[in-house]
mmCIF file with all atom_site columns, N, CA and C in Angstrom:
data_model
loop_
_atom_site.group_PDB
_atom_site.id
_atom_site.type_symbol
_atom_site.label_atom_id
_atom_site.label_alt_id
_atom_site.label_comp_id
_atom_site.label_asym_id
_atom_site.label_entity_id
_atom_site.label_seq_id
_atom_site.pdbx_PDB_ins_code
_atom_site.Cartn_x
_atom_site.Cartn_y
_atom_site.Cartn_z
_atom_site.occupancy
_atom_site.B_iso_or_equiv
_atom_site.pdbx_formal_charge
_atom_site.auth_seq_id
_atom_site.auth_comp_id
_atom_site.auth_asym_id
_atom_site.auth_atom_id
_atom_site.pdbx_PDB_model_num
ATOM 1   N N  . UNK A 1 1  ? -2.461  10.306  10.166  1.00 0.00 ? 218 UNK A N  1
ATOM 2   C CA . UNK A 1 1  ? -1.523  9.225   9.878   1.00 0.00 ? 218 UNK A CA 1
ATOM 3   C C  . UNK A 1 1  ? -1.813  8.643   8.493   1.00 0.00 ? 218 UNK A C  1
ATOM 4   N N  . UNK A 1 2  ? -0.397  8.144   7.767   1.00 0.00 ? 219 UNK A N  1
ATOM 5   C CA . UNK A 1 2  ? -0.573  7.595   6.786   1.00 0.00 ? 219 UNK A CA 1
ATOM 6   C C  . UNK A 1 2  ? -1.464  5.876   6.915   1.00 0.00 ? 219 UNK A C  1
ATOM 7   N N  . UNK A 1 3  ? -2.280  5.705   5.926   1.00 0.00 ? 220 UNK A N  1
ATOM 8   C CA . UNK A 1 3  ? -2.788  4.399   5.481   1.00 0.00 ? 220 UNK A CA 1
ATOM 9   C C  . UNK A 1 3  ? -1.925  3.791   4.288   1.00 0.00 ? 220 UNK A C  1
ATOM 10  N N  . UNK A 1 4  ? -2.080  1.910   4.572   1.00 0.00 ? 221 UNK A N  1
ATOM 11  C CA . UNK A 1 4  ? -1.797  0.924   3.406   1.00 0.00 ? 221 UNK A CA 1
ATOM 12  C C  . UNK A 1 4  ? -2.991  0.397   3.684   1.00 0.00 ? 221 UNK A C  1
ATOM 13  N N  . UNK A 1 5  ? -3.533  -0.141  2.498   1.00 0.00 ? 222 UNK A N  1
ATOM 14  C CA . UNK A 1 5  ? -4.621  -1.166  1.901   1.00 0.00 ? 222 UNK A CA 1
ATOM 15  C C  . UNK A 1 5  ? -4.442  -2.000  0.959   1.00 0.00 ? 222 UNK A C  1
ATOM 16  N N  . UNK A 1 6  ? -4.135  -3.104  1.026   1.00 0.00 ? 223 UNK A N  1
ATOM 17  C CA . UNK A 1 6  ? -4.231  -4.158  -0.454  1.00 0.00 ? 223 UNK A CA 1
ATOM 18  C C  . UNK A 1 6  ? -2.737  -4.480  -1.107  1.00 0.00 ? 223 UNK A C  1
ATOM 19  N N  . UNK A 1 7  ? -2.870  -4.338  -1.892  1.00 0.00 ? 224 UNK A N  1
ATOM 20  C CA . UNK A 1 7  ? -1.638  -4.058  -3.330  1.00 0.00 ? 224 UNK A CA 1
ATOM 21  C C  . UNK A 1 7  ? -1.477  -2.545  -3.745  1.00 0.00 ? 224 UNK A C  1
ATOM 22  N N  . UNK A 1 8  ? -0.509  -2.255  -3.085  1.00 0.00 ? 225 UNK A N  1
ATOM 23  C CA . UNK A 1 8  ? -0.008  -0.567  -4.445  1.00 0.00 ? 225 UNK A CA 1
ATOM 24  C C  . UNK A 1 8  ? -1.276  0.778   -3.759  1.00 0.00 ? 225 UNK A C  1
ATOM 25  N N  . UNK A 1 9  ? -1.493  0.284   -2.469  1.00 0.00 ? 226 UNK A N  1
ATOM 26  C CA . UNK A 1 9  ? -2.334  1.257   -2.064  1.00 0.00 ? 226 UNK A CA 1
ATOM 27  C C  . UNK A 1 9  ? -2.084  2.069   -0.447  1.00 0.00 ? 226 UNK A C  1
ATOM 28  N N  . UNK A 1 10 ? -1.772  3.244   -1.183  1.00 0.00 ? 227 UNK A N  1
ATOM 29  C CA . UNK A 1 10 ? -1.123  3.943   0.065   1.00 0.00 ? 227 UNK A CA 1
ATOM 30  C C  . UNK A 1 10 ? -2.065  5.228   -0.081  1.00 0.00 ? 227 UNK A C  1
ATOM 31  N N  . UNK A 1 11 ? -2.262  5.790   1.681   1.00 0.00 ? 228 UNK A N  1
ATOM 32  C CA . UNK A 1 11 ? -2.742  7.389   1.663   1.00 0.00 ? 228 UNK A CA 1
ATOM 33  C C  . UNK A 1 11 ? -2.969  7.930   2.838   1.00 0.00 ? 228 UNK A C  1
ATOM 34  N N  . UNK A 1 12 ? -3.283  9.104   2.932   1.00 0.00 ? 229 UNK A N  1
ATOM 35  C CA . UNK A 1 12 ? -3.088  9.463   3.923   1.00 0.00 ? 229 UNK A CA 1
ATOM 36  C C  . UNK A 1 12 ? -5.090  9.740   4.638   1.00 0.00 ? 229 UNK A C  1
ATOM 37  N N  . UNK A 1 13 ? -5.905  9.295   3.752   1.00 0.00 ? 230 UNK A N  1
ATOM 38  C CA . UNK A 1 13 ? -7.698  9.185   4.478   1.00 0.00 ? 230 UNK A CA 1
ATOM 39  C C  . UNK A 1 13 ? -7.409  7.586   4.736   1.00 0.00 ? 230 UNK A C  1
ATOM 40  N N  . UNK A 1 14 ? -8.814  8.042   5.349   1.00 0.00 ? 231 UNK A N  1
ATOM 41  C CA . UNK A 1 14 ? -9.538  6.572   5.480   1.00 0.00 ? 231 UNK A CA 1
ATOM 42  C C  . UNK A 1 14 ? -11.044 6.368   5.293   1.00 0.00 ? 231 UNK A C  1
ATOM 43  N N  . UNK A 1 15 ? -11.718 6.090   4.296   1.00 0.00 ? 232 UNK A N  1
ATOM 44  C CA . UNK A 1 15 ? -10.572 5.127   3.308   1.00 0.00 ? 232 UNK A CA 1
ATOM 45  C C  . UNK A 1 15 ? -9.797  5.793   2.389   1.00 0.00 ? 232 UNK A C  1
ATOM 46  N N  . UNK A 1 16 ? -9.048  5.320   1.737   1.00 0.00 ? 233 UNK A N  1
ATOM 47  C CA . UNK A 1 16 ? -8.736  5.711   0.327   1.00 0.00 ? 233 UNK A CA 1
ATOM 48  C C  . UNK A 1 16 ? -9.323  5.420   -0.922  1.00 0.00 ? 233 UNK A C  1
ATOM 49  N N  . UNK A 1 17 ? -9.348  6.530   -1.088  1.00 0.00 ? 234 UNK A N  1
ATOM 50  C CA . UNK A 1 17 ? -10.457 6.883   -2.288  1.00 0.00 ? 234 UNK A CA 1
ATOM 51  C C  . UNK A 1 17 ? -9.928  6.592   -3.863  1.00 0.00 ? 234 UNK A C  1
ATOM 52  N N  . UNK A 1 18 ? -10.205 5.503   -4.766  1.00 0.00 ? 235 UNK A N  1
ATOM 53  C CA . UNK A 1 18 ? -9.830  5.655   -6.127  1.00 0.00 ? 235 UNK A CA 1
ATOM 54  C C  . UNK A 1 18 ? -10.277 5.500   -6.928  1.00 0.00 ? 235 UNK A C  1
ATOM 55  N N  . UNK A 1 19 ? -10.731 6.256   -7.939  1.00 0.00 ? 236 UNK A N  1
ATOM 56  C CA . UNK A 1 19 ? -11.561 6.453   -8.818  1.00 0.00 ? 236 UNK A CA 1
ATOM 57  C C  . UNK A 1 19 ? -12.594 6.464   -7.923  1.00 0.00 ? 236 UNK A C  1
ATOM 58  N N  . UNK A 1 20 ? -13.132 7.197   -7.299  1.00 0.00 ? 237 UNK A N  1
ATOM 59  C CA . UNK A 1 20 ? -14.272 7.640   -6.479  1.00 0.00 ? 237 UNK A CA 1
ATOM 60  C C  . UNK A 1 20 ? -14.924 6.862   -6.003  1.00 0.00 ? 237 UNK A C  1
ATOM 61  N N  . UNK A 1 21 ? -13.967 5.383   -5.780  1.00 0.00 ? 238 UNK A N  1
ATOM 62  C CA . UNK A 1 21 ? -14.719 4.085   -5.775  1.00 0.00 ? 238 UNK A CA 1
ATOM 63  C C  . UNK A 1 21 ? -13.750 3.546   -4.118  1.00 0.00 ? 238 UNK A C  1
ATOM 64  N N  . UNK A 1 22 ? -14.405 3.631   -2.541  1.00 0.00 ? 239 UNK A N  1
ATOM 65  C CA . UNK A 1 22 ? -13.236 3.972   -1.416  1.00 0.00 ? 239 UNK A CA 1
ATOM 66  C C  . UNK A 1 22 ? -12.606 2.178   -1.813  1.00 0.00 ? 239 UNK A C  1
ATOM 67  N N  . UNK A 1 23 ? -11.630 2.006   -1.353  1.00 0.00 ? 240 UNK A N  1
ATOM 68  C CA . UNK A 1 23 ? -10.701 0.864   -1.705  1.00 0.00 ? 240 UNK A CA 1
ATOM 69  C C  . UNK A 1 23 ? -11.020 -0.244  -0.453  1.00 0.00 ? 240 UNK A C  1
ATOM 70  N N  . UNK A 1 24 ? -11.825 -1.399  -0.232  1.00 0.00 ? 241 UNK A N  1
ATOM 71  C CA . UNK A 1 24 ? -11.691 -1.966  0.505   1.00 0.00 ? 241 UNK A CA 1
ATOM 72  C C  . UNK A 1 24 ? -10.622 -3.282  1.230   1.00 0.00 ? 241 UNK A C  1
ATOM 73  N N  . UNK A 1 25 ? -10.991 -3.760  2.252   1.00 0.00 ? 242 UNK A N  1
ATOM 74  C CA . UNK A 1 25 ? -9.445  -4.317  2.929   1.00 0.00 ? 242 UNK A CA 1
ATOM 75  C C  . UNK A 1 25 ? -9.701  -3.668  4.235   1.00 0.00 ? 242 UNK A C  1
ATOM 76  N N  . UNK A 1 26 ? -8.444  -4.300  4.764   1.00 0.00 ? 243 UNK A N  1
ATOM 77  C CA . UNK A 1 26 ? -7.919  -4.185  6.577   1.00 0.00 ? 243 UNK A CA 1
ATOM 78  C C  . UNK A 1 26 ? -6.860  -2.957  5.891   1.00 0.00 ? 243 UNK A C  1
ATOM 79  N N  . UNK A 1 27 ? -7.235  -2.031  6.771   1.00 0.00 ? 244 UNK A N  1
ATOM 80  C CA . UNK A 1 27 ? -6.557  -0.832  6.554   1.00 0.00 ? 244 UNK A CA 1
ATOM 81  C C  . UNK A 1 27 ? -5.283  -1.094  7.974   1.00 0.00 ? 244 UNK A C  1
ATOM 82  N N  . UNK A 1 28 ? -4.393  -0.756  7.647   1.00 0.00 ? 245 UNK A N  1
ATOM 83  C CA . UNK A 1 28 ? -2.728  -0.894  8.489   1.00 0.00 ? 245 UNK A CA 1
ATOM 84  C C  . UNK A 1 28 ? -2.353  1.030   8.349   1.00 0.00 ? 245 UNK A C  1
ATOM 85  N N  . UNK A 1 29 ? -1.868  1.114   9.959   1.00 0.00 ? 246 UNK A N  1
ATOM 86  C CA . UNK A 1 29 ? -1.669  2.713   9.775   1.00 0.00 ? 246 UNK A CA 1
ATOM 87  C C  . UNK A 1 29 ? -0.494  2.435   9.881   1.00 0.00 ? 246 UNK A C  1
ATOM 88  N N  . UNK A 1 30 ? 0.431   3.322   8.767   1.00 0.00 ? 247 UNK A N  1
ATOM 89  C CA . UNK A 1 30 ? 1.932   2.987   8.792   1.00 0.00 ? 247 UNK A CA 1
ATOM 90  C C  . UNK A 1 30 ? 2.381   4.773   8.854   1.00 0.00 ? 247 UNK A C  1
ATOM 91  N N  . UNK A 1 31 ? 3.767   4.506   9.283   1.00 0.00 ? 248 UNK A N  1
ATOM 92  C CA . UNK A 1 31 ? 4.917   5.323   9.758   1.00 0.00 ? 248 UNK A CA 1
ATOM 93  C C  . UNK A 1 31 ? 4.846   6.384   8.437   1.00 0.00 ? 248 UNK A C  1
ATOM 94  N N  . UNK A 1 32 ? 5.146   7.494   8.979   1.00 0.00 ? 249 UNK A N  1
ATOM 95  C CA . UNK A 1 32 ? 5.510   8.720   7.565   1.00 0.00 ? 249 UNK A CA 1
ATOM 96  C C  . UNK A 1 32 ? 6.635   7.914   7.166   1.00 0.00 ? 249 UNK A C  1
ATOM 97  N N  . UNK A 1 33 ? 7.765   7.612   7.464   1.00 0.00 ? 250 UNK A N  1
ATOM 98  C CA . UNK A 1 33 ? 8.560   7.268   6.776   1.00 0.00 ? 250 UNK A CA 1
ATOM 99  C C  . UNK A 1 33 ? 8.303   6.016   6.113   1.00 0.00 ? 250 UNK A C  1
ATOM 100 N N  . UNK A 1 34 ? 7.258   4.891   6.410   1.00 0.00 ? 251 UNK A N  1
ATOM 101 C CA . UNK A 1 34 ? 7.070   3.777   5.339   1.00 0.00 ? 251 UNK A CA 1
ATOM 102 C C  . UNK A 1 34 ? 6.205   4.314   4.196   1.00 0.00 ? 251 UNK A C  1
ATOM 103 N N  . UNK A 1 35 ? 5.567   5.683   4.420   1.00 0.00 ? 252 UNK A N  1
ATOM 104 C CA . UNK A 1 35 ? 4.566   5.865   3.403   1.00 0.00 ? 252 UNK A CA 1
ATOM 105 C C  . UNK A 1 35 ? 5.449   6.989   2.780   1.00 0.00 ? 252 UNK A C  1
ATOM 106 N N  . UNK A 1 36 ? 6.721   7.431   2.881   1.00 0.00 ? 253 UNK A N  1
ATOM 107 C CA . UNK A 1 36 ? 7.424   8.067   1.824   1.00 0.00 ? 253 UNK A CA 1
ATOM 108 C C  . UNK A 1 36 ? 8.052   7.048   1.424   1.00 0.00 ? 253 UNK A C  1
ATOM 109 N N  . UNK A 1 37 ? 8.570   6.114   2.000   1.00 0.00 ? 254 UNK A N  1
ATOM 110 C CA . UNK A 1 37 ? 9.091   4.712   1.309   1.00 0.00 ? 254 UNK A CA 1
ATOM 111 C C  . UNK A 1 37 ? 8.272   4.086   0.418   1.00 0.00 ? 254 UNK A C  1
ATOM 112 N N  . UNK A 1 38 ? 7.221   3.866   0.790   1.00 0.00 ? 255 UNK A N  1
ATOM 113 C CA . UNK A 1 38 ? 6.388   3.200   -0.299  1.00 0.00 ? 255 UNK A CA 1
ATOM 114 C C  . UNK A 1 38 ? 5.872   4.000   -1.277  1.00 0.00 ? 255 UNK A C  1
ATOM 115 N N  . UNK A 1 39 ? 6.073   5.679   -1.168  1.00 0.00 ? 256 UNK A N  1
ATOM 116 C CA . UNK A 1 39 ? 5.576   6.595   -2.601  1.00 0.00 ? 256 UNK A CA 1
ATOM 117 C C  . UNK A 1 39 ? 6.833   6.171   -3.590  1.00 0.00 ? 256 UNK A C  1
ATOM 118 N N  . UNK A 1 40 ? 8.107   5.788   -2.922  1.00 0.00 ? 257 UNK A N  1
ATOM 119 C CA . UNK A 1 40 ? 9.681   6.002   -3.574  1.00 0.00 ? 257 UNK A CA 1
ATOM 120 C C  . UNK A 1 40 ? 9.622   4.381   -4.217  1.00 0.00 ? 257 UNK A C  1
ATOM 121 N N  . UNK A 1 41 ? 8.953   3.696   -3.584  1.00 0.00 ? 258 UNK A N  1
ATOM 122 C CA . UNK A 1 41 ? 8.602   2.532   -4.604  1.00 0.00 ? 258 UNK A CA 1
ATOM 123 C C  . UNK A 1 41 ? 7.797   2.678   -5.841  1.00 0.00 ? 258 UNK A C  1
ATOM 124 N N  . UNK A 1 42 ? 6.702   3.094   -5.484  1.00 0.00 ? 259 UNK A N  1
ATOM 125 C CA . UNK A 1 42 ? 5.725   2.997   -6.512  1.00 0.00 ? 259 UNK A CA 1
ATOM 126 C C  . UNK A 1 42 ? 6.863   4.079   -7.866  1.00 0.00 ? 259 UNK A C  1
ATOM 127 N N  . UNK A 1 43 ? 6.534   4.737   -7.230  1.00 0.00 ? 260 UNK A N  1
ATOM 128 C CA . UNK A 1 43 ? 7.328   5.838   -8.328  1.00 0.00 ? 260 UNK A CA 1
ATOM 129 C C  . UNK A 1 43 ? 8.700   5.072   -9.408  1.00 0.00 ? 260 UNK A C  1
ATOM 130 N N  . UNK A 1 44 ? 9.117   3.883   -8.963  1.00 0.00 ? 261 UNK A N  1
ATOM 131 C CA . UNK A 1 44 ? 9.856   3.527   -9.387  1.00 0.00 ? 261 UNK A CA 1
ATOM 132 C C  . UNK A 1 44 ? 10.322  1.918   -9.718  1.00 0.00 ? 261 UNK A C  1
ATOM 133 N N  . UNK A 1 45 ? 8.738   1.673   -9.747  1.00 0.00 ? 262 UNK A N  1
ATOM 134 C CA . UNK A 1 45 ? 8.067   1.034   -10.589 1.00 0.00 ? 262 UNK A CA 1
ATOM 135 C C  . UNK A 1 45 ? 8.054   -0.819  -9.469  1.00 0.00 ? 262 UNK A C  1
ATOM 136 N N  . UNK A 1 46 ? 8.070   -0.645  -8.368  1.00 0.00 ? 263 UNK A N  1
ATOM 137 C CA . UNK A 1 46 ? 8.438   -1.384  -7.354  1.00 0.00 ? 263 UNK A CA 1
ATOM 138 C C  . UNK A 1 46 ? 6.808   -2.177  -6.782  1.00 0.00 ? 263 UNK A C  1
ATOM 139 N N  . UNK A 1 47 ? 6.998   -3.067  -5.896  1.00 0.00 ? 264 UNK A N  1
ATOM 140 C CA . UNK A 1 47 ? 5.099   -2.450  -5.325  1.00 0.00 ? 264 UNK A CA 1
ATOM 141 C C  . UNK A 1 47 ? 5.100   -2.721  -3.442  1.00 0.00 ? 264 UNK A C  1
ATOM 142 N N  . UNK A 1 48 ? 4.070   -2.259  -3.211  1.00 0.00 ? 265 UNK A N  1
ATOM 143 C CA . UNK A 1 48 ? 3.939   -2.332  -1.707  1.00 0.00 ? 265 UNK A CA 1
ATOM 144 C C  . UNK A 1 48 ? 2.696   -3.469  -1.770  1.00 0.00 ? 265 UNK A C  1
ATOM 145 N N  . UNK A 1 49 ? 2.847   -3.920  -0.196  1.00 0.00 ? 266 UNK A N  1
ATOM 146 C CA . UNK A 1 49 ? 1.529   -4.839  -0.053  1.00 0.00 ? 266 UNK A CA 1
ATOM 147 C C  . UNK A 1 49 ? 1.450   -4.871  1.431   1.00 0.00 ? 266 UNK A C  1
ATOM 148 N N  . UNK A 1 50 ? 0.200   -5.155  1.405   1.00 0.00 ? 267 UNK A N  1
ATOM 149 C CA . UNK A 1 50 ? -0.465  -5.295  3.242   1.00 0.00 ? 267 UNK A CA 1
ATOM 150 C C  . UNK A 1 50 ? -0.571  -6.870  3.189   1.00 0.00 ? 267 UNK A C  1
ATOM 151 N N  . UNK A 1 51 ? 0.189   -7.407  3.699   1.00 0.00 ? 268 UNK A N  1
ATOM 152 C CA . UNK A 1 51 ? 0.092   -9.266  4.032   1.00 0.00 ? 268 UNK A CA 1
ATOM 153 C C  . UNK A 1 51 ? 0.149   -9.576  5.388   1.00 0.00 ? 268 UNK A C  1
ATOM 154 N N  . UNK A 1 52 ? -0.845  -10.485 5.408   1.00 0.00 ? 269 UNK A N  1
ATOM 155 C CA . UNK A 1 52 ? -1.248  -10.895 6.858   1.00 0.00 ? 269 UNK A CA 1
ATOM 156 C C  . UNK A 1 52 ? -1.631  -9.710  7.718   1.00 0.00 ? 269 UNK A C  1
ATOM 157 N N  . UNK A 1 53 ? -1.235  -8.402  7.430   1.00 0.00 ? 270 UNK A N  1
ATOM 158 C CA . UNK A 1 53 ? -1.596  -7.423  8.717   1.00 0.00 ? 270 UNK A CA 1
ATOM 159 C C  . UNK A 1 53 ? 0.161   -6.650  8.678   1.00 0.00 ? 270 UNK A C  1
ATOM 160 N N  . UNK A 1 54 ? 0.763   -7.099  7.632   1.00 0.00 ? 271 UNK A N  1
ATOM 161 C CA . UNK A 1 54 ? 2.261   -6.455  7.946   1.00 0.00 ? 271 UNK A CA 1
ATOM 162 C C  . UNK A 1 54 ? 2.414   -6.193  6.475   1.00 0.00 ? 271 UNK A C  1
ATOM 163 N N  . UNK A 1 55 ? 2.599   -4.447  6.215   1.00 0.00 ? 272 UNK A N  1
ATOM 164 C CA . UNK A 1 55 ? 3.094   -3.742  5.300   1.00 0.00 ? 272 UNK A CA 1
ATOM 165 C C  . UNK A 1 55 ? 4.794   -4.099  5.163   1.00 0.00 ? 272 UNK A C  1
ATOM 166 N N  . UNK A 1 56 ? 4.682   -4.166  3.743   1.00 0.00 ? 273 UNK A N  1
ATOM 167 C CA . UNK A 1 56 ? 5.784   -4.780  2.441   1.00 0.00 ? 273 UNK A CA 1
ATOM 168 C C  . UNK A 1 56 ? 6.196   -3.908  1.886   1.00 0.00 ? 273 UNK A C  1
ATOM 169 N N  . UNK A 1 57 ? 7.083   -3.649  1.717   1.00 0.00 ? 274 UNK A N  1
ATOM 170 C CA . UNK A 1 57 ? 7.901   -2.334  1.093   1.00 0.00 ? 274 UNK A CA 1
ATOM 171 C C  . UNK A 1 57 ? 8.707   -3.583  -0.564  1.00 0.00 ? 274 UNK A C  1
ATOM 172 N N  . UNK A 1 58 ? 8.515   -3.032  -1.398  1.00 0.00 ? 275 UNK A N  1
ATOM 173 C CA . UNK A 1 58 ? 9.626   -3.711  -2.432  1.00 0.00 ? 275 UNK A CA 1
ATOM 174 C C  . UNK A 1 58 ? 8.941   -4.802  -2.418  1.00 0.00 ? 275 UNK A C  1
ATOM 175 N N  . UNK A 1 59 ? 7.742   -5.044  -2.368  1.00 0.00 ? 276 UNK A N  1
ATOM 176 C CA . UNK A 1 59 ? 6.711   -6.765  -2.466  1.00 0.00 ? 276 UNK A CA 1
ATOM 177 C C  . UNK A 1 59 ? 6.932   -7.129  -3.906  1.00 0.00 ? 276 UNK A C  1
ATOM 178 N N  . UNK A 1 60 ? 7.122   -8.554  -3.704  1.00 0.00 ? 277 UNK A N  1
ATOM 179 C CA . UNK A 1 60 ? 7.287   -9.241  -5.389  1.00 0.00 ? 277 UNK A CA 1
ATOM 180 C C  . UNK A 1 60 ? 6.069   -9.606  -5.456  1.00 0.00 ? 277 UNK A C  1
ATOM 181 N N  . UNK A 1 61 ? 4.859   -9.868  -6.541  1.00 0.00 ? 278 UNK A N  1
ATOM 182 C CA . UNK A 1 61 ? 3.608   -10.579 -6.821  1.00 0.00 ? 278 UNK A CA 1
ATOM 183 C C  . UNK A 1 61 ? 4.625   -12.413 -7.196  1.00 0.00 ? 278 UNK A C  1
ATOM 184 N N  . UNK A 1 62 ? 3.608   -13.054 -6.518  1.00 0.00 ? 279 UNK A N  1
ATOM 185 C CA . UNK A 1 62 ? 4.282   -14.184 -6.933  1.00 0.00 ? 279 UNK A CA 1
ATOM 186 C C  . UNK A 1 62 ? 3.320   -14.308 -8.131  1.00 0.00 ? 279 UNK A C  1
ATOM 187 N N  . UNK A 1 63 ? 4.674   -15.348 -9.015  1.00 0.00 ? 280 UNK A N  1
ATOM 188 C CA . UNK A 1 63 ? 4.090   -15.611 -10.518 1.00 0.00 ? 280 UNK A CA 1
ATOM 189 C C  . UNK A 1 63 ? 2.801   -16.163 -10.760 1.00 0.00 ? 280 UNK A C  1
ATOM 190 N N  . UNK A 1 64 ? 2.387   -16.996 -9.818  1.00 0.00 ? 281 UNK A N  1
ATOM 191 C CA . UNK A 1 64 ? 1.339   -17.510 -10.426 1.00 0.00 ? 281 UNK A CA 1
ATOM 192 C C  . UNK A 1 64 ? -0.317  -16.435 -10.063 1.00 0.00 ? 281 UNK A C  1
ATOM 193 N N  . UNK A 1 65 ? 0.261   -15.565 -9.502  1.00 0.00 ? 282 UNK A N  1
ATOM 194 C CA . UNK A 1 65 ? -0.515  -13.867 -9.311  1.00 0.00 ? 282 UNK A CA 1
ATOM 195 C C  . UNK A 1 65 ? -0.355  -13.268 -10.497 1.00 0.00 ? 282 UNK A C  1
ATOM 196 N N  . UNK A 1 66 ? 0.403   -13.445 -11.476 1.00 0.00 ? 283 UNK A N  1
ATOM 197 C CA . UNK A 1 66 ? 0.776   -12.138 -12.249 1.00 0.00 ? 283 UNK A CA 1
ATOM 198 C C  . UNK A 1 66 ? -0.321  -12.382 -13.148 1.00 0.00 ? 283 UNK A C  1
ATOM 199 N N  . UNK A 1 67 ? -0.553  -11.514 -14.235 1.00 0.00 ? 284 UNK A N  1
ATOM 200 C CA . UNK A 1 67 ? -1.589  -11.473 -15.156 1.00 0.00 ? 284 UNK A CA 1
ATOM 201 C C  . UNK A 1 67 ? -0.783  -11.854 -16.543 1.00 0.00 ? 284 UNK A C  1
#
C-alpha cells in the first residue's frame, strides 16, 4: 500500500526514504488512487499534506507558513 507523511510526501515503503535520510511523522496508508492523485498534484506544481491524521489532496500552505 501506498504511504503519505508530512508535506509533499508520498510512497509506496515505510518509511519513505529521502535523501537517504527515512522521513519522519504519523505515516497515513492511502488509496492507489489518492497516491496517483497526489503524484498528479505534485507534478503540477500543487501540494499534498497529512493534517490531523487526514490526507489533503490540492493543500494550500497557509501564508504565514510560507517562506
Amino acid at each position: 500500500m501506498p504511504y503519505a507523511v508530512g508535506l509533499d510526501c508520498v510512497g509506496t515503503d515505510n518509511p519513505i526514504i529521502v535523501e537517504g535520510v527515512p522521513v519522519e511523522g504519523d505515516y497515513l496508508e492511502i488509496s492507489w488512487d489518492d497516491y496517483t492523485a497526489a503524484i498528479n498534484c505534485l507534478v503540477n506544481g500543487l501540494h499534498v499534506c497529512v493534517v490531523n491524521g487526514v490526507f489533503v489532496l490540492d493543500y494550500e500552505i497557509p501564508p504565514e507558513a510560507s517562506p
